[in-house]
Structure formats: C-alpha cells, structure tokens
JSON list of C-alpha atoms in Angstrom, two decimals:
[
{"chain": "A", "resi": 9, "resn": "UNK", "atom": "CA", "xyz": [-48.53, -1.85, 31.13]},
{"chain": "A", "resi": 10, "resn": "UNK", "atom": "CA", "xyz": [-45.40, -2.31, 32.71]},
{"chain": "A", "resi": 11, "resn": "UNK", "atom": "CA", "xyz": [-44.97, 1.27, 33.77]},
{"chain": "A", "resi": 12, "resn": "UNK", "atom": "CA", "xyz": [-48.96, 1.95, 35.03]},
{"chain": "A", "resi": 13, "resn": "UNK", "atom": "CA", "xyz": [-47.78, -0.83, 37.06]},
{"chain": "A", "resi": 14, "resn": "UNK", "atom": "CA", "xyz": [-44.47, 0.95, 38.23]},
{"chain": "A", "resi": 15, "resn": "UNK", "atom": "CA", "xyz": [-45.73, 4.36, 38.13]},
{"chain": "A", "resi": 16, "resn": "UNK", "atom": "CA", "xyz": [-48.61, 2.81, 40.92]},
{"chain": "A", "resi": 17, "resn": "UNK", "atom": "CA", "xyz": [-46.24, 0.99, 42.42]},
{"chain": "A", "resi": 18, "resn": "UNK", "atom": "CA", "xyz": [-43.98, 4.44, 43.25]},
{"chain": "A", "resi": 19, "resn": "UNK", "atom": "CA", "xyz": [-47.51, 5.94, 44.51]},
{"chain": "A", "resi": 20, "resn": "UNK", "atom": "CA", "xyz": [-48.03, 3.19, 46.93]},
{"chain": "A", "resi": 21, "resn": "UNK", "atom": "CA", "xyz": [-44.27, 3.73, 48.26]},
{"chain": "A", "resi": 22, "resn": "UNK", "atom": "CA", "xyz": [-44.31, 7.25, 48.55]},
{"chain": "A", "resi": 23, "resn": "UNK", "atom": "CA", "xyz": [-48.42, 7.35, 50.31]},
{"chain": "A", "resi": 24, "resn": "UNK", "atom": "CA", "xyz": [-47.13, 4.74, 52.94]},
{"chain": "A", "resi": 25, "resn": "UNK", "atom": "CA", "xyz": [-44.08, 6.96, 53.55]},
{"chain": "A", "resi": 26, "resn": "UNK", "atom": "CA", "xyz": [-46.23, 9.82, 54.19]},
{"chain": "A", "resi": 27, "resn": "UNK", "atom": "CA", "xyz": [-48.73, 7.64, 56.22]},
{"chain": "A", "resi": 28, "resn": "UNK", "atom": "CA", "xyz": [-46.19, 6.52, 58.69]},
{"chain": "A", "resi": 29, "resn": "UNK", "atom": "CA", "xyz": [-44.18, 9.95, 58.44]},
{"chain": "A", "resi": 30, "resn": "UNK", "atom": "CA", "xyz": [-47.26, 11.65, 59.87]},
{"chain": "A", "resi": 31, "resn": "UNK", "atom": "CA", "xyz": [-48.50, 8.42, 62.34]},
{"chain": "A", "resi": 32, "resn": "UNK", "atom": "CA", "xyz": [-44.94, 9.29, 63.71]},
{"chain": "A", "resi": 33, "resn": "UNK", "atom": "CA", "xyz": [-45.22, 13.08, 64.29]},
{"chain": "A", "resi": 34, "resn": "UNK", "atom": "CA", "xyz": [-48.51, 12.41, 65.98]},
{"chain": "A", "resi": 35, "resn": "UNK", "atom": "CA", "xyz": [-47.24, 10.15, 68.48]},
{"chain": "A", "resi": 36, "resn": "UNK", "atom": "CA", "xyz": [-44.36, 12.45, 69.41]},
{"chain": "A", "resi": 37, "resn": "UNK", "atom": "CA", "xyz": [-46.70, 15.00, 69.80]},
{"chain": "A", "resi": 38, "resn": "UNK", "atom": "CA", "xyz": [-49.10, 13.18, 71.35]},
{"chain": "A", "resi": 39, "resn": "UNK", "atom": "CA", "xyz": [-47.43, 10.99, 73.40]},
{"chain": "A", "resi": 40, "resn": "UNK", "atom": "CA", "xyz": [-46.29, 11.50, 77.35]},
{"chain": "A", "resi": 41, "resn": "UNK", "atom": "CA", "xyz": [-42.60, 11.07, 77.58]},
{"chain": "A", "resi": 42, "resn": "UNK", "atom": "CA", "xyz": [-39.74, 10.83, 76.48]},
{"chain": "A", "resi": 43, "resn": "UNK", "atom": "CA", "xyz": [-39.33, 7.04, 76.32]},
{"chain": "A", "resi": 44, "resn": "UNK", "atom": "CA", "xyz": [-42.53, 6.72, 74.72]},
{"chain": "A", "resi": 45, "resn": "UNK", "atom": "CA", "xyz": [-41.75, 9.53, 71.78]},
{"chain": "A", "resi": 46, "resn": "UNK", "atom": "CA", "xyz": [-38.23, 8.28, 71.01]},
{"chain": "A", "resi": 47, "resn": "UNK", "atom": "CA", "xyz": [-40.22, 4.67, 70.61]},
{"chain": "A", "resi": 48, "resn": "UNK", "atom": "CA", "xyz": [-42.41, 5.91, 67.96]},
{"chain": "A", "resi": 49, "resn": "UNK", "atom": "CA", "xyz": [-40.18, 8.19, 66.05]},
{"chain": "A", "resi": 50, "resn": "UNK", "atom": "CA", "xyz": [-37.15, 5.27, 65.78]},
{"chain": "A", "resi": 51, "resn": "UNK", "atom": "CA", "xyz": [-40.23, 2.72, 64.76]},
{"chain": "A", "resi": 52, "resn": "UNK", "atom": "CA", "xyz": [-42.57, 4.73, 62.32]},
{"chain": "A", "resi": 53, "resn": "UNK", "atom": "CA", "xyz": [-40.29, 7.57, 61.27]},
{"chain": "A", "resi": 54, "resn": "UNK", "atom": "CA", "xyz": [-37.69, 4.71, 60.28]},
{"chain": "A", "resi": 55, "resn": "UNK", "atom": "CA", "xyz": [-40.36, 2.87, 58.45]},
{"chain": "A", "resi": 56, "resn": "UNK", "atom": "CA", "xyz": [-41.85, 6.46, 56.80]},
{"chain": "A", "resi": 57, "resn": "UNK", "atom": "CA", "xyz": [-38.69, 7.15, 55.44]},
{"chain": "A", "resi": 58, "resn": "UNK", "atom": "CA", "xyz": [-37.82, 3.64, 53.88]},
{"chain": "A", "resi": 59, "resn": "UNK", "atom": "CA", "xyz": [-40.96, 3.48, 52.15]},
{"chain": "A", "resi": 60, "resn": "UNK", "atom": "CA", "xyz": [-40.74, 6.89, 50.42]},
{"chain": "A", "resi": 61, "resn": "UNK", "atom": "CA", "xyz": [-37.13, 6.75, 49.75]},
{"chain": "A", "resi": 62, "resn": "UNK", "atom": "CA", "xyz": [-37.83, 3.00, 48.14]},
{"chain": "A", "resi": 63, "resn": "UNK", "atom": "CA", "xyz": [-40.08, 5.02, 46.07]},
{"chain": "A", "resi": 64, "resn": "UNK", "atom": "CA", "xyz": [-37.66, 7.26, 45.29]},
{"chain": "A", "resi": 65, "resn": "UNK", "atom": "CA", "xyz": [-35.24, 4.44, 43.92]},
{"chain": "A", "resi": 66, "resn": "UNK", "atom": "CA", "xyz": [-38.25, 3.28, 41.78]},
{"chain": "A", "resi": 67, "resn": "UNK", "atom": "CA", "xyz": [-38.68, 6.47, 40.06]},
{"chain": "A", "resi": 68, "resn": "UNK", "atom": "CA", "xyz": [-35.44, 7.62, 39.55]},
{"chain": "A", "resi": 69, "resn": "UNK", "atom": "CA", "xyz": [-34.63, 4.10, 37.83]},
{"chain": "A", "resi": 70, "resn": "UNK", "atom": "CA", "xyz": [-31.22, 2.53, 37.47]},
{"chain": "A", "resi": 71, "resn": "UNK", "atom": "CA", "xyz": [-29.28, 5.77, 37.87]},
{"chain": "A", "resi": 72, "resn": "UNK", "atom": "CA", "xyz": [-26.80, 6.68, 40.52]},
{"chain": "A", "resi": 73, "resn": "UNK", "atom": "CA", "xyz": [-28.85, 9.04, 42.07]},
{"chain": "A", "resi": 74, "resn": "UNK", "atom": "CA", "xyz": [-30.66, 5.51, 42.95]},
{"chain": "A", "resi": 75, "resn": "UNK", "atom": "CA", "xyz": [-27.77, 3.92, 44.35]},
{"chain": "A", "resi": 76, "resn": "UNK", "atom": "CA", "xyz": [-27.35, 6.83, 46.68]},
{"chain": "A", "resi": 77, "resn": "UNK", "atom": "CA", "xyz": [-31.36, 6.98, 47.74]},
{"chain": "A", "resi": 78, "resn": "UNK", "atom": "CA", "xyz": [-30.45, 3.40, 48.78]},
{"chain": "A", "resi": 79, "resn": "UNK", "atom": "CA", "xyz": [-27.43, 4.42, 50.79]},
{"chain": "A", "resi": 80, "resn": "UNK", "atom": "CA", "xyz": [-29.40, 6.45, 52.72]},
{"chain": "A", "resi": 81, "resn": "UNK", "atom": "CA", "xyz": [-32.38, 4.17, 53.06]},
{"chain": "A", "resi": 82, "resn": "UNK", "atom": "CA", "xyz": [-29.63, 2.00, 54.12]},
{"chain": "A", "resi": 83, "resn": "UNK", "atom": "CA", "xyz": [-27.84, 5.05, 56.56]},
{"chain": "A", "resi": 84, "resn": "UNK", "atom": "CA", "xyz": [-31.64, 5.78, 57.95]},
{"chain": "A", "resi": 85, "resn": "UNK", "atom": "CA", "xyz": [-32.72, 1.89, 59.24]},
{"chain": "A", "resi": 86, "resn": "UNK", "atom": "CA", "xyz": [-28.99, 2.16, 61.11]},
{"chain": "A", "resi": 87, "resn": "UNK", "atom": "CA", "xyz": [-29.09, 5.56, 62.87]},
{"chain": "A", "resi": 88, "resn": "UNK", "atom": "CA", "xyz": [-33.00, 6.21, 63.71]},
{"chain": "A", "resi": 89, "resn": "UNK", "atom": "CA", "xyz": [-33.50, 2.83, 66.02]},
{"chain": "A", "resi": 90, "resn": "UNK", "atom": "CA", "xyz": [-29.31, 4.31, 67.31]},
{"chain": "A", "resi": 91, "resn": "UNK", "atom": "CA", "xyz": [-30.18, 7.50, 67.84]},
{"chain": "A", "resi": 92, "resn": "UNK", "atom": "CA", "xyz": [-33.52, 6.85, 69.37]},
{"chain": "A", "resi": 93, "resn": "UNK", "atom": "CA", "xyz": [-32.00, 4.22, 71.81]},
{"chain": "A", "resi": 94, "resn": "UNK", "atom": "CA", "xyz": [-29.31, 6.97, 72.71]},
{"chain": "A", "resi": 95, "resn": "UNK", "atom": "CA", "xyz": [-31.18, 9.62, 73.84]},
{"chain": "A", "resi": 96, "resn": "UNK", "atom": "CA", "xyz": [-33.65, 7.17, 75.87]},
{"chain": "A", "resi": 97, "resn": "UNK", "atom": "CA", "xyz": [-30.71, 5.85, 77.46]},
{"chain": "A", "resi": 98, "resn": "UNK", "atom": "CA", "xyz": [-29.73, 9.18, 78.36]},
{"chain": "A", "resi": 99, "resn": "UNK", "atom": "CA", "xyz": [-33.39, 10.26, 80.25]},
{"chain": "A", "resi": 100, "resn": "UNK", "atom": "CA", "xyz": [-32.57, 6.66, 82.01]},
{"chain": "A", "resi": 101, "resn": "UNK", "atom": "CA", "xyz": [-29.39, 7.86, 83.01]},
{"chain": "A", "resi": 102, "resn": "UNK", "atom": "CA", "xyz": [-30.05, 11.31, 84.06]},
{"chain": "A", "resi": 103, "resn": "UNK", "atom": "CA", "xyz": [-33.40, 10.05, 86.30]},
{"chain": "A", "resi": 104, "resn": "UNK", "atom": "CA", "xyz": [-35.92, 10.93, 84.07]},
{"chain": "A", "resi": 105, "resn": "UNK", "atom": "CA", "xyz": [-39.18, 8.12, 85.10]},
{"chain": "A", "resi": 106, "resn": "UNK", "atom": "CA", "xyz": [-41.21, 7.23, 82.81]},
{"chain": "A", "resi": 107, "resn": "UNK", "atom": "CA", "xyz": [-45.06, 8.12, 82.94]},
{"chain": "A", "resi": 108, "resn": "UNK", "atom": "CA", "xyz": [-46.91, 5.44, 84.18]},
{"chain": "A", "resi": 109, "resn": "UNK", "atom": "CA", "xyz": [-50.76, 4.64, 83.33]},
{"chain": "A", "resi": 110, "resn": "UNK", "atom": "CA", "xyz": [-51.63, 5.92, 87.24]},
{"chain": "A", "resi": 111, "resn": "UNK", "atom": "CA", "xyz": [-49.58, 8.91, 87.11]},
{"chain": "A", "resi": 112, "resn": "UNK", "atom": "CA", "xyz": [-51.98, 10.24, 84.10]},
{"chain": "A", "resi": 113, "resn": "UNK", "atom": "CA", "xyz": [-54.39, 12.75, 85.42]},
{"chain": "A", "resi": 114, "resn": "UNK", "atom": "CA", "xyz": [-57.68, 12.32, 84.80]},
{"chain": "A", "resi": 115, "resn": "UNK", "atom": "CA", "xyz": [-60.20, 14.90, 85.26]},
{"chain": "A", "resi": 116, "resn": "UNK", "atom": "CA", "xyz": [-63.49, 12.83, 84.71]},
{"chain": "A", "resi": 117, "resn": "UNK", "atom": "CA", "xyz": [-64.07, 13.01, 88.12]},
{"chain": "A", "resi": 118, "resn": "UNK", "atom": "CA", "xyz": [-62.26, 15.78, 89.41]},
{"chain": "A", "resi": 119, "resn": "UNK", "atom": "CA", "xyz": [-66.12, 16.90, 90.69]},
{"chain": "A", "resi": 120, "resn": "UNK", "atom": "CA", "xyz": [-67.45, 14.17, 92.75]},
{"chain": "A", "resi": 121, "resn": "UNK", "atom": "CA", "xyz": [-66.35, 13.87, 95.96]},
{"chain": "A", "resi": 122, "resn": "UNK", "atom": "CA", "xyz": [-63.54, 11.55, 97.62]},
{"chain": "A", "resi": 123, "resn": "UNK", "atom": "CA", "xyz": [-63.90, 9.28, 100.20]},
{"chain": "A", "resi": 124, "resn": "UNK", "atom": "CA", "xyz": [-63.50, 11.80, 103.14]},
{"chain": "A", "resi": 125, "resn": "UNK", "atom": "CA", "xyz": [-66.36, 13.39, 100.96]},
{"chain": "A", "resi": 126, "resn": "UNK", "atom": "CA", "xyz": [-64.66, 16.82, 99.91]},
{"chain": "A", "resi": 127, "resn": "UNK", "atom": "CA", "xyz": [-64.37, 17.25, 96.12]},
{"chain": "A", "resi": 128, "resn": "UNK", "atom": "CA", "xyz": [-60.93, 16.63, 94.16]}
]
C-alpha cells in the first residue's frame, strides 16, 4: 500500500516536472524578448526542475545519491531566478527595450486601407 502510494507519488513529481519543463521551453520560444524569456525560464524551468528532482529523492530513497539530488534542487531554486535576473539586467544595461503590446505587428488588417485611404 505504502509503496503504490509512493511509487504514484514519484509519477506525480516527475509528470509536473516535465509539465512545467516543457510550459518553459514554449514560452522562450514563443515569447518576444528577452525580458519576457528570461521571466519564464527562471519561473517555470526553476519549478520543472524541483518537481522532478523531488521525485528523484523519492525514488532513490534514503541514500546519498538523495542527499545530493537535494543539493542540487537546493543549487537550482538559487541560481535560475540569479542567473535569469543577470542576464535581464544586462539587455537593461546594454539598451535593449522591451517589446511593448503596440510595438507587436499585427497583420489582420494590413489590407484595408488607412485613414489617408491607401492600404498598409
């Protein structure tokens, strides 16, 4: 009983890691700058990799191998959020804007005519 439970439990971990883990790739992929990407791989990316190394730690048991999965579980939640806060501090520092909802291009009505009524 105890280890359906545990062996579910370990499941759960590792699927959420995986979840966020790929929510996170999407947004940098996905998303317009560079303030924006470092956002969402220091927030999901950090949280991807504590849940699937917490499952990790469950599987492997009272071991040292354990001990050291938490060490880095620990070492991730300190550098990803440092790291990610680094580099958008350097794009601040160099002059790099960020995107802004109206510079977005949007070509839904890059056919109809303008007010001087020539097209876009």
């Amino acid at each position: 009983m105890i280890e359906t439970i545990r062996a579910w439990t370990i499941v759960a971990l590792v699927g959420l890691g995986v979840f966020f883990t790929f929510v996170s790739a999407v947004g940098v992929i996905r998303l317009p700058d560079i303030y924006a990407r470092a956002h969402t791989a220091s927030q999901t990316d950090t949280l991807g990799a504590g849940f699937a190394l917490a499952g990790v730690a469950l599987a492997l048991g009272w071991q040292h191998a354990a001990v050291y999965t938490v060490l880095l579980l620990f070492f991730i939640f300190v550098t990803n959020p440092t790291a990610a806060h680094a580099i958008a501090r350097s794009a601040a520092e160099t002059g790099v804007e960020p995107q802004l909802e109206e510079d977005v291009d949007d070509d839904s009505g890059a056919d109809e005519p303008d007010a001087g009524g020539e097209p876009r």
